[in-house]
PDB file of C-alpha atoms in Angstrom:
ATOM      1  CA  LEU A  23      12.615 -36.263  38.983  1.00 44.00           C
ATOM      2  CA  THR A  24      14.219 -39.642  38.326  1.00 46.00           C
ATOM      3  CA  LYS A  25      15.664 -39.942  41.822  1.00 51.00           C
ATOM      4  CA  PRO A  26      15.257 -37.802  44.919  1.00 56.00           C
ATOM      5  CA  PHE A  27      18.161 -35.541  45.824  1.00 62.00           C
ATOM      6  CA  ASP A  28      19.358 -35.441  49.411  1.00 67.00           C
ATOM      7  CA  VAL A  29      19.303 -32.004  50.995  1.00 73.00           C
ATOM      8  CA  ASP A  30      22.981 -31.222  50.465  1.00 79.00           C
ATOM      9  CA  GLU A  31      22.960 -32.354  46.843  1.00 85.00           C
ATOM     10  CA  LEU A  32      19.779 -30.384  46.135  1.00 87.00           C
ATOM     11  CA  GLU A  33      21.279 -27.207  47.549  1.00 88.00           C
ATOM     12  CA  ALA A  34      24.564 -27.716  45.686  1.00 89.00           C
ATOM     13  CA  ARG A  35      22.814 -28.246  42.355  1.00 91.00           C
ATOM     14  CA  LEU A  36      20.453 -25.316  42.830  1.00 93.00           C
ATOM     15  CA  ARG A  37      23.376 -22.980  43.510  1.00 91.00           C
ATOM     16  CA  HIS A  38      24.584 -23.525  39.940  1.00 92.00           C
ATOM     17  CA  ALA A  39      21.217 -24.018  38.213  1.00 95.00           C
ATOM     18  CA  LEU A  40      20.689 -20.364  37.280  1.00 94.00           C
ATOM     19  CA  ASP A  41      24.173 -19.942  35.791  1.00 93.00           C
ATOM     20  CA  ARG A  42      23.718 -23.180  33.851  1.00 94.00           C
ATOM     21  CA  GLN A  43      20.356 -21.983  32.467  1.00 95.00           C
ATOM     22  CA  GLU A  44      18.488 -24.952  33.923  1.00 96.00           C
ATOM     23  CA  PHE A  45      15.388 -22.968  34.910  1.00 97.00           C
ATOM     24  CA  LEU A  46      12.495 -22.330  32.556  1.00 97.00           C
ATOM     25  CA  LEU A  47       9.021 -20.859  32.745  1.00 98.00           C
ATOM     26  CA  HIS A  48       5.683 -22.376  31.935  1.00 98.00           C
ATOM     27  CA  TYR A  49       2.566 -20.251  31.573  1.00 98.00           C
ATOM     28  CA  GLN A  50      -0.951 -21.064  32.802  1.00 98.00           C
ATOM     29  CA  PRO A  51      -3.731 -19.049  31.180  1.00 98.00           C
ATOM     30  CA  LYS A  52      -6.680 -17.479  32.945  1.00 98.00           C
ATOM     31  CA  ALA A  53      -9.951 -16.435  31.343  1.00 98.00           C
ATOM     32  CA  ASP A  54     -12.970 -14.216  31.897  1.00 98.00           C
ATOM     33  CA  LEU A  55     -15.832 -16.257  33.367  1.00 97.00           C
ATOM     34  CA  ALA A  56     -18.544 -14.253  31.624  1.00 96.00           C
ATOM     35  CA  THR A  57     -17.088 -14.234  28.102  1.00 95.00           C
ATOM     36  CA  GLY A  58     -14.543 -17.074  27.999  1.00 95.00           C
ATOM     37  CA  ARG A  59     -11.937 -14.643  26.641  1.00 96.00           C
ATOM     38  CA  VAL A  60      -8.369 -15.371  27.743  1.00 98.00           C
ATOM     39  CA  THR A  61      -7.227 -12.451  29.884  1.00 98.00           C
ATOM     40  CA  GLY A  62      -3.710 -13.351  30.979  1.00 98.00           C
ATOM     41  CA  VAL A  63      -1.143 -15.891  32.107  1.00 98.00           C
ATOM     42  CA  GLU A  64       0.637 -16.798  35.317  1.00 98.00           C
ATOM     43  CA  ALA A  65       4.362 -17.483  34.973  1.00 98.00           C
ATOM     44  CA  LEU A  66       5.365 -20.657  36.850  1.00 97.00           C
ATOM     45  CA  LEU A  67       8.938 -21.785  37.490  1.00 97.00           C
ATOM     46  CA  ARG A  68      10.235 -25.208  36.449  1.00 97.00           C
ATOM     47  CA  TRP A  69      13.675 -26.803  36.809  1.00 96.00           C
ATOM     48  CA  GLN A  70      15.293 -29.031  34.172  1.00 94.00           C
ATOM     49  CA  PRO A  71      18.635 -30.334  35.545  1.00 92.00           C
ATOM     50  CA  PRO A  72      20.715 -32.399  33.097  1.00 88.00           C
ATOM     51  CA  GLY A  73      19.839 -36.073  33.187  1.00 83.00           C
ATOM     52  CA  ASP A  74      16.566 -35.574  35.050  1.00 81.00           C
ATOM     53  CA  GLY A  75      12.995 -34.909  34.044  1.00 87.00           C
ATOM     54  CA  LEU A  76      11.189 -31.615  34.513  1.00 90.00           C
ATOM     55  CA  ILE A  77      10.950 -30.818  38.227  1.00 91.00           C
ATOM     56  CA  GLY A  78       7.932 -29.063  39.677  1.00 88.00           C
ATOM     57  CA  PRO A  79       8.250 -26.121  42.076  1.00 92.00           C
ATOM     58  CA  ASP A  80       7.101 -27.994  45.177  1.00 91.00           C
ATOM     59  CA  GLN A  81      10.314 -30.046  45.011  1.00 91.00           C
ATOM     60  CA  PHE A  82      12.791 -27.156  44.915  1.00 94.00           C
ATOM     61  CA  ILE A  83      11.167 -23.800  45.783  1.00 94.00           C
ATOM     62  CA  PRO A  84      11.380 -24.455  49.565  1.00 92.00           C
ATOM     63  CA  ALA A  85      15.143 -25.007  49.197  1.00 93.00           C
ATOM     64  CA  LEU A  86      15.492 -21.789  47.187  1.00 95.00           C
ATOM     65  CA  GLU A  87      13.612 -19.944  49.927  1.00 92.00           C
ATOM     66  CA  GLU A  88      15.643 -21.438  52.763  1.00 92.00           C
ATOM     67  CA  THR A  89      19.005 -20.696  51.167  1.00 92.00           C
ATOM     68  CA  GLY A  90      18.081 -17.227  49.915  1.00 93.00           C
ATOM     69  CA  LEU A  91      18.702 -18.265  46.314  1.00 95.00           C
ATOM     70  CA  ILE A  92      15.102 -17.326  45.595  1.00 95.00           C
ATOM     71  CA  VAL A  93      16.111 -13.651  45.379  1.00 95.00           C
ATOM     72  CA  GLY A  94      18.397 -14.193  42.380  1.00 95.00           C
ATOM     73  CA  VAL A  95      16.122 -16.756  40.766  1.00 96.00           C
ATOM     74  CA  GLY A  96      13.077 -14.553  41.376  1.00 96.00           C
ATOM     75  CA  GLY A  97      14.798 -11.663  39.617  1.00 96.00           C
ATOM     76  CA  TRP A  98      15.458 -13.901  36.636  1.00 97.00           C
ATOM     77  CA  VAL A  99      11.800 -15.036  36.603  1.00 98.00           C
ATOM     78  CA  LEU A 100      10.619 -11.436  36.551  1.00 98.00           C
ATOM     79  CA  ARG A 101      12.916 -10.412  33.689  1.00 98.00           C
ATOM     80  CA  GLU A 102      12.272 -13.568  31.665  1.00 98.00           C
ATOM     81  CA  ALA A 103       8.484 -13.418  32.056  1.00 98.00           C
ATOM     82  CA  CYS A 104       8.304  -9.718  31.145  1.00 98.00           C
ATOM     83  CA  GLY A 105      10.586 -10.353  28.176  1.00 98.00           C
ATOM     84  CA  GLN A 106       8.456 -13.282  26.998  1.00 98.00           C
ATOM     85  CA  MET A 107       5.297 -11.193  27.157  1.00 97.00           C
ATOM     86  CA  ARG A 108       6.939  -8.507  25.016  1.00 95.00           C
ATOM     87  CA  ARG A 109       8.181 -11.111  22.509  1.00 95.00           C
ATOM     88  CA  TRP A 110       4.651 -12.466  22.212  1.00 95.00           C
ATOM     89  CA  GLN A 111       3.335  -8.953  21.597  1.00 93.00           C
ATOM     90  CA  GLN A 112       5.985  -8.312  18.955  1.00 91.00           C
ATOM     91  CA  ASP A 113       4.929 -11.563  17.270  1.00 90.00           C
ATOM     92  CA  GLY A 114       1.402 -10.185  16.982  1.00 91.00           C
ATOM     93  CA  MET A 115      -0.308 -11.622  20.052  1.00 94.00           C
ATOM     94  CA  ARG A 116      -2.812  -9.267  21.628  1.00 94.00           C
ATOM     95  CA  PRO A 117      -1.756  -7.827  25.018  1.00 93.00           C
ATOM     96  CA  LEU A 118      -2.471 -10.011  28.042  1.00 97.00           C
ATOM     97  CA  GLN A 119      -1.995  -9.628  31.782  1.00 98.00           C
ATOM     98  CA  LEU A 120       1.150 -11.247  33.211  1.00 98.00           C
ATOM     99  CA  ALA A 121       1.138 -12.590  36.784  1.00 98.00           C
ATOM    100  CA  VAL A 122       4.444 -13.274  38.552  1.00 98.00           C
ATOM    101  CA  ASN A 123       4.761 -14.686  42.061  1.00 97.00           C
ATOM    102  CA  LEU A 124       6.933 -12.886  44.586  1.00 96.00           C
ATOM    103  CA  SER A 125       8.431 -14.675  47.590  1.00 93.00           C
ATOM    104  CA  ALA A 126       8.581 -13.312  51.118  1.00 90.00           C
ATOM    105  CA  ARG A 127      12.346 -12.859  50.784  1.00 91.00           C
ATOM    106  CA  GLN A 128      11.929 -10.870  47.575  1.00 93.00           C
ATOM    107  CA  LEU A 129       9.294  -8.620  49.122  1.00 92.00           C
ATOM    108  CA  ARG A 130      11.629  -7.798  52.008  1.00 89.00           C
ATOM    109  CA  GLN A 131      14.650  -7.338  49.778  1.00 89.00           C
ATOM    110  CA  PRO A 132      15.776  -3.705  49.506  1.00 89.00           C
ATOM    111  CA  GLY A 133      15.572  -2.496  45.935  1.00 93.00           C
ATOM    112  CA  LEU A 134      12.577  -4.603  44.860  1.00 95.00           C
ATOM    113  CA  VAL A 135      10.776  -1.615  43.312  1.00 96.00           C
ATOM    114  CA  GLU A 136      13.904  -0.672  41.371  1.00 97.00           C
ATOM    115  CA  LEU A 137      14.302  -4.289  40.214  1.00 96.00           C
ATOM    116  CA  VAL A 138      10.741  -4.357  38.851  1.00 98.00           C
ATOM    117  CA  ALA A 139      11.156  -0.944  37.228  1.00 98.00           C
ATOM    118  CA  GLN A 140      14.367  -2.095  35.540  1.00 97.00           C
ATOM    119  CA  ALA A 141      12.745  -5.292  34.240  1.00 97.00           C
ATOM    120  CA  LEU A 142       9.886  -3.273  32.750  1.00 98.00           C
ATOM    121  CA  ALA A 143      12.247  -0.705  31.239  1.00 97.00           C
ATOM    122  CA  GLU A 144      14.578  -3.326  29.735  1.00 97.00           C
ATOM    123  CA  THR A 145      11.766  -5.377  28.203  1.00 96.00           C
ATOM    124  CA  GLY A 146       9.399  -2.550  27.282  1.00 96.00           C
ATOM    125  CA  LEU A 147       6.436  -4.172  29.034  1.00 97.00           C
ATOM    126  CA  GLU A 148       3.852  -1.683  30.290  1.00 97.00           C
ATOM    127  CA  ALA A 149       3.595  -1.592  34.087  1.00 98.00           C
ATOM    128  CA  HIS A 150      -0.166  -2.147  34.127  1.00 97.00           C
ATOM    129  CA  ARG A 151       0.345  -5.434  32.258  1.00 98.00           C
ATOM    130  CA  LEU A 152       2.268  -6.858  35.231  1.00 98.00           C
ATOM    131  CA  GLU A 153       0.574  -8.230  38.341  1.00 98.00           C
ATOM    132  CA  VAL A 154       2.659  -9.466  41.284  1.00 98.00           C
ATOM    133  CA  GLU A 155       1.145 -12.232  43.401  1.00 97.00           C
ATOM    134  CA  LEU A 156       1.736 -12.303  47.164  1.00 94.00           C
ATOM    135  CA  THR A 157       0.385 -14.580  49.884  1.00 88.00           C
ATOM    136  CA  GLU A 158      -1.651 -13.302  52.823  1.00 83.00           C
ATOM    137  CA  SER A 159       1.027 -14.210  55.358  1.00 81.00           C
ATOM    138  CA  MET A 160       3.477 -11.914  53.560  1.00 84.00           C
ATOM    139  CA  LEU A 161       1.203  -8.925  54.210  1.00 81.00           C
ATOM    140  CA  ILE A 162       0.860  -9.589  57.928  1.00 75.00           C
ATOM    141  CA  ASP A 163       4.373  -8.203  58.214  1.00 69.00           C
ATOM    142  CA  ASP A 164       3.588  -4.522  58.572  1.00 65.00           C
ATOM    143  CA  SER A 165       7.221  -3.510  58.302  1.00 76.00           C
ATOM    144  CA  GLU A 166       8.155  -0.219  56.721  1.00 84.00           C
ATOM    145  CA  LEU A 167      10.085  -2.079  54.016  1.00 85.00           C
ATOM    146  CA  VAL A 168       7.005  -4.067  52.931  1.00 87.00           C
ATOM    147  CA  GLN A 169       4.811  -0.969  52.986  1.00 88.00           C
ATOM    148  CA  GLU A 170       7.288   0.993  50.892  1.00 92.00           C
ATOM    149  CA  ALA A 171       7.676  -1.854  48.387  1.00 93.00           C
ATOM    150  CA  LEU A 172       3.933  -2.297  47.839  1.00 93.00           C
ATOM    151  CA  THR A 173       3.306   1.436  47.665  1.00 94.00           C
ATOM    152  CA  GLY A 174       6.152   1.843  45.175  1.00 96.00           C
ATOM    153  CA  LEU A 175       4.848  -0.962  42.966  1.00 97.00           C
ATOM    154  CA  ALA A 176       1.304   0.394  43.047  1.00 96.00           C
ATOM    155  CA  ASP A 177       2.472   3.934  42.281  1.00 97.00           C
ATOM    156  CA  MET A 178       4.348   2.550  39.282  1.00 97.00           C
ATOM    157  CA  GLY A 179       1.102   1.047  37.962  1.00 98.00           C
ATOM    158  CA  VAL A 180       1.917  -2.595  38.758  1.00 98.00           C
ATOM    159  CA  ARG A 181      -1.110  -4.547  39.962  1.00 98.00           C
ATOM    160  CA  ILE A 182      -1.089  -6.483  43.261  1.00 96.00           C
ATOM    161  CA  ALA A 183      -2.845  -9.818  43.805  1.00 96.00           C
ATOM    162  CA  ILE A 184      -3.336 -11.869  46.974  1.00 94.00           C
ATOM    163  CA  ASP A 185      -2.701 -15.518  46.126  1.00 92.00           C
ATOM    164  CA  ASP A 186      -4.274 -18.483  47.980  1.00 85.00           C
ATOM    165  CA  PHE A 187      -6.714 -16.128  49.686  1.00 87.00           C
ATOM    166  CA  GLY A 188      -8.347 -17.602  52.789  1.00 77.00           C
ATOM    167  CA  THR A 189      -5.550 -20.011  53.692  1.00 75.00           C
ATOM    168  CA  GLY A 190      -3.231 -17.607  55.527  1.00 66.00           C
ATOM    169  CA  HIS A 191      -3.502 -15.549  58.690  1.00 62.00           C
ATOM    170  CA  SER A 192      -6.467 -13.632  57.364  1.00 57.00           C
ATOM    171  CA  SER A 193      -6.638 -10.044  58.537  1.00 63.00           C
ATOM    172  CA  LEU A 194      -8.842  -8.021  56.262  1.00 79.00           C
ATOM    173  CA  ARG A 195      -7.196  -4.836  57.457  1.00 80.00           C
ATOM    174  CA  TYR A 196      -4.481  -5.191  54.822  1.00 81.00           C
ATOM    175  CA  LEU A 197      -7.099  -5.035  52.042  1.00 84.00           C
ATOM    176  CA  LYS A 198      -7.640  -1.421  53.110  1.00 82.00           C
ATOM    177  CA  ARG A 199      -4.024  -0.650  54.001  1.00 83.00           C
ATOM    178  CA  PHE A 200      -2.462  -1.794  50.734  1.00 87.00           C
ATOM    179  CA  GLN A 201      -3.576  -1.104  47.169  1.00 89.00           C
ATOM    180  CA  VAL A 202      -4.703  -4.640  46.397  1.00 94.00           C
ATOM    181  CA  ASP A 203      -6.283  -5.235  42.978  1.00 97.00           C
ATOM    182  CA  THR A 204      -7.032  -8.975  42.899  1.00 97.00           C
ATOM    183  CA  LEU A 205      -8.056 -11.808  45.237  1.00 96.00           C
ATOM    184  CA  LYS A 206      -7.259 -15.355  44.135  1.00 96.00           C
ATOM    185  CA  ILE A 207      -9.449 -18.026  45.734  1.00 95.00           C
ATOM    186  CA  ASP A 208      -7.284 -20.961  46.794  1.00 93.00           C
ATOM    187  CA  ARG A 209      -7.764 -24.163  44.818  1.00 94.00           C
ATOM    188  CA  SER A 210      -8.458 -26.128  47.995  1.00 94.00           C
ATOM    189  CA  PHE A 211     -11.766 -24.280  48.335  1.00 96.00           C
ATOM    190  CA  VAL A 212     -12.639 -24.251  44.632  1.00 97.00           C
ATOM    191  CA  MET A 213     -12.067 -27.981  44.250  1.00 96.00           C
ATOM    192  CA  GLY A 214     -14.662 -28.651  46.975  1.00 96.00           C
ATOM    193  CA  THR A 215     -17.401 -26.813  45.095  1.00 97.00           C
ATOM    194  CA  PRO A 216     -20.235 -27.397  44.597  1.00 97.00           C
ATOM    195  CA  GLY A 217     -20.423 -30.650  46.590  1.00 97.00           C
ATOM    196  CA  ASP A 218     -18.901 -29.521  49.882  1.00 97.00           C
ATOM    197  CA  ALA A 219     -21.104 -27.028  51.721  1.00 98.00           C
ATOM    198  CA  ASP A 220     -18.245 -25.410  53.653  1.00 97.00           C
ATOM    199  CA  ASP A 221     -15.986 -24.972  50.622  1.00 96.00           C
ATOM    200  CA  SER A 222     -18.897 -23.626  48.623  1.00 97.00           C
ATOM    201  CA  ALA A 223     -19.778 -21.128  51.342  1.00 97.00           C
ATOM    202  CA  ILE A 224     -16.168 -19.916  51.656  1.00 95.00           C
ATOM    203  CA  THR A 225     -15.786 -19.572  47.887  1.00 97.00           C
ATOM    204  CA  ALA A 226     -19.046 -17.646  47.590  1.00 97.00           C
ATOM    205  CA  ALA A 227     -18.035 -15.416  50.516  1.00 95.00           C
ATOM    206  CA  VAL A 228     -14.674 -14.525  48.957  1.00 95.00           C
ATOM    207  CA  ILE A 229     -16.383 -13.665  45.666  1.00 97.00           C
ATOM    208  CA  ALA A 230     -18.887 -11.449  47.481  1.00 97.00           C
ATOM    209  CA  LEU A 231     -16.095  -9.805  49.510  1.00 95.00           C
ATOM    210  CA  GLY A 232     -14.107  -9.041  46.382  1.00 95.00           C
ATOM    211  CA  GLN A 233     -17.147  -7.669  44.594  1.00 97.00           C
ATOM    212  CA  GLY A 234     -18.019  -5.468  47.571  1.00 95.00           C
ATOM    213  CA  LEU A 235     -14.502  -4.026  47.677  1.00 94.00           C
ATOM    214  CA  GLY A 236     -14.322  -3.519  43.928  1.00 96.00           C
ATOM    215  CA  LEU A 237     -11.563  -6.119  43.508  1.00 96.00           C
ATOM    216  CA  ASN A 238     -11.003  -8.602  40.714  1.00 98.00           C
ATOM    217  CA  VAL A 239     -11.640 -12.181  41.916  1.00 98.00           C
ATOM    218  CA  VAL A 240      -9.867 -15.147  40.316  1.00 98.00           C
ATOM    219  CA  ALA A 241     -10.696 -18.789  41.087  1.00 98.00           C
ATOM    220  CA  GLU A 242      -7.734 -21.176  40.967  1.00 96.00           C
ATOM    221  CA  GLY A 243      -7.710 -24.917  40.350  1.00 97.00           C
ATOM    222  CA  VAL A 244     -10.927 -25.248  38.333  1.00 98.00           C
ATOM    223  CA  GLU A 245     -11.105 -28.808  37.013  1.00 98.00           C
ATOM    224  CA  THR A 246     -14.776 -29.605  36.355  1.00 98.00           C
ATOM    225  CA  ASP A 247     -17.741 -28.107  34.517  1.00 97.00           C
ATOM    226  CA  ALA A 248     -19.704 -28.184  37.793  1.00 98.00           C
ATOM    227  CA  GLN A 249     -17.090 -25.989  39.500  1.00 98.00           C
ATOM    228  CA  LEU A 250     -17.131 -23.612  36.554  1.00 98.00           C
ATOM    229  CA  ALA A 251     -20.931 -23.348  36.628  1.00 98.00           C
ATOM    230  CA  PHE A 252     -20.860 -22.659  40.380  1.00 98.00           C
ATOM    231  CA  LEU A 253     -18.408 -19.786  39.869  1.00 98.00           C
ATOM    232  CA  GLN A 254     -20.351 -18.372  36.927  1.00 98.00           C
ATOM    233  CA  ALA A 255     -23.582 -18.384  38.928  1.00 98.00           C
ATOM    234  CA  ARG A 256     -21.884 -16.280  41.603  1.00 97.00           C
ATOM    235  CA  GLN A 257     -20.331 -13.924  39.051  1.00 98.00           C
ATOM    236  CA  CYS A 258     -16.708 -14.646  39.834  1.00 98.00           C
ATOM    237  CA  HIS A 259     -14.600 -12.615  37.427  1.00 98.00           C
ATOM    238  CA  GLU A 260     -11.825 -14.917  36.183  1.00 98.00           C
ATOM    239  CA  TRP A 261     -10.663 -18.507  36.467  1.00 98.00           C
ATOM    240  CA  GLN A 262      -7.700 -20.746  35.805  1.00 98.00           C
ATOM    241  CA  GLY A 263      -7.112 -24.474  36.143  1.00 98.00           C
ATOM    242  CA  TYR A 264      -6.742 -27.730  34.250  1.00 97.00           C
ATOM    243  CA  LEU A 265     -10.232 -27.384  32.741  1.00 98.00           C
ATOM    244  CA  LEU A 266      -8.868 -24.407  30.819  1.00 98.00           C
ATOM    245  CA  SER A 267      -5.232 -25.480  30.443  1.00 98.00           C
ATOM    246  CA  ARG A 268      -2.256 -26.740  32.392  1.00 97.00           C
ATOM    247  CA  ALA A 269       0.841 -24.577  32.591  1.00 97.00           C
ATOM    248  CA  ILE A 270       2.695 -24.998  29.290  1.00 97.00           C
ATOM    249  CA  GLY A 271       5.829 -23.693  27.612  1.00 97.00           C
ATOM    250  CA  PRO A 272       5.823 -20.382  25.708  1.00 96.00           C
ATOM    251  CA  ASP A 273       5.647 -21.888  22.200  1.00 95.00           C
ATOM    252  CA  ALA A 274       2.915 -24.314  23.257  1.00 97.00           C
ATOM    253  CA  PHE A 275       0.959 -21.480  24.851  1.00 97.00           C
ATOM    254  CA  LEU A 276       1.081 -19.411  21.680  1.00 94.00           C
ATOM    255  CA  ARG A 277      -0.234 -22.379  19.670  1.00 94.00           C
ATOM    256  CA  TRP A 278      -2.912 -23.067  22.300  1.00 96.00           C
ATOM    257  CA  LEU A 279      -4.129 -19.467  22.297  1.00 96.00           C
ATOM    258  CA  SER A 280      -4.152 -19.255  18.501  1.00 94.00           C
ATOM    259  CA  ALA A 281      -6.161 -22.479  18.242  1.00 95.00           C
ATOM    260  CA  ARG A 282      -8.602 -21.411  20.956  1.00 94.00           C
ATOM    261  CA  GLU A 283      -9.275 -18.016  19.422  1.00 92.00           C
ATOM    262  CA  ALA A 284      -9.588 -19.460  15.927  1.00 89.00           C
ATOM    263  CA  SER A 285     -12.242 -21.941  17.090  1.00 81.00           C
ATOM    264  CA  PRO A 286     -15.761 -20.870  16.006  1.00 69.00           C
ATOM    265  CA  GLY A 287     -17.227 -21.752  19.417  1.00 62.00           C
ATOM    266  CA  SER A 288     -14.589 -19.969  21.442  1.00 63.00           C
ATOM    267  CA  ALA A 289     -14.780 -16.412  22.704  1.00 54.00           C
ATOM    268  CA  SER A 290     -11.943 -14.186  21.614  1.00 41.00           C
TER     269      SER A 290
END
């Protein structure tokens, strides 16, 4: 971002950004901790307004949430990410898991299940290849609308992940109430391992909780070999972070994956 927008200008520009095709997706891979095999990608939104550099989500997502524009943009993200995964498959890439973040507004929007079903039908992506990521605070709302949305998604075969686990208003009751498949350990805890005793204890506890409940556990924000070794020793299932790869564009990701799987020392 070459210069900060004021609030009014930011909102005005975001209102036209989708129509002007200024949004794009980058993809961050995740891998199996035991084998090193790449298992999937998380789709992450970026904004490229004319005359400015690439803008990260922390600078515009809050404005999209506040204005309600996130509903329309979130629908585009879902369709674009599912479509990209199918294009990769048609180009010969082996099937991977696709993670897409849902906002609180999207989760409470009537018709979410139908929106997801339509995106899958239009793109041809199999439902079990899609995983929607929600935050803990979104599940504290026990409203009928949220329950129906999550039940509908699960019944369709879409997987459900809890993002940034441990940072919200933790109430483990929802792990029983909803059909959760994956816990993602927040990067703030992972980055403190193995040096910080508290972060290490929390990370180990989340891994053990996930294992005990039969859930997939993913560690976010892994940046060092020491963090990776800590997670491997505790049999965490999957990981993502800069040590593996930053979020990159679709063409760059395809090249990255091809190079990684062609490397003699890399698991495929």
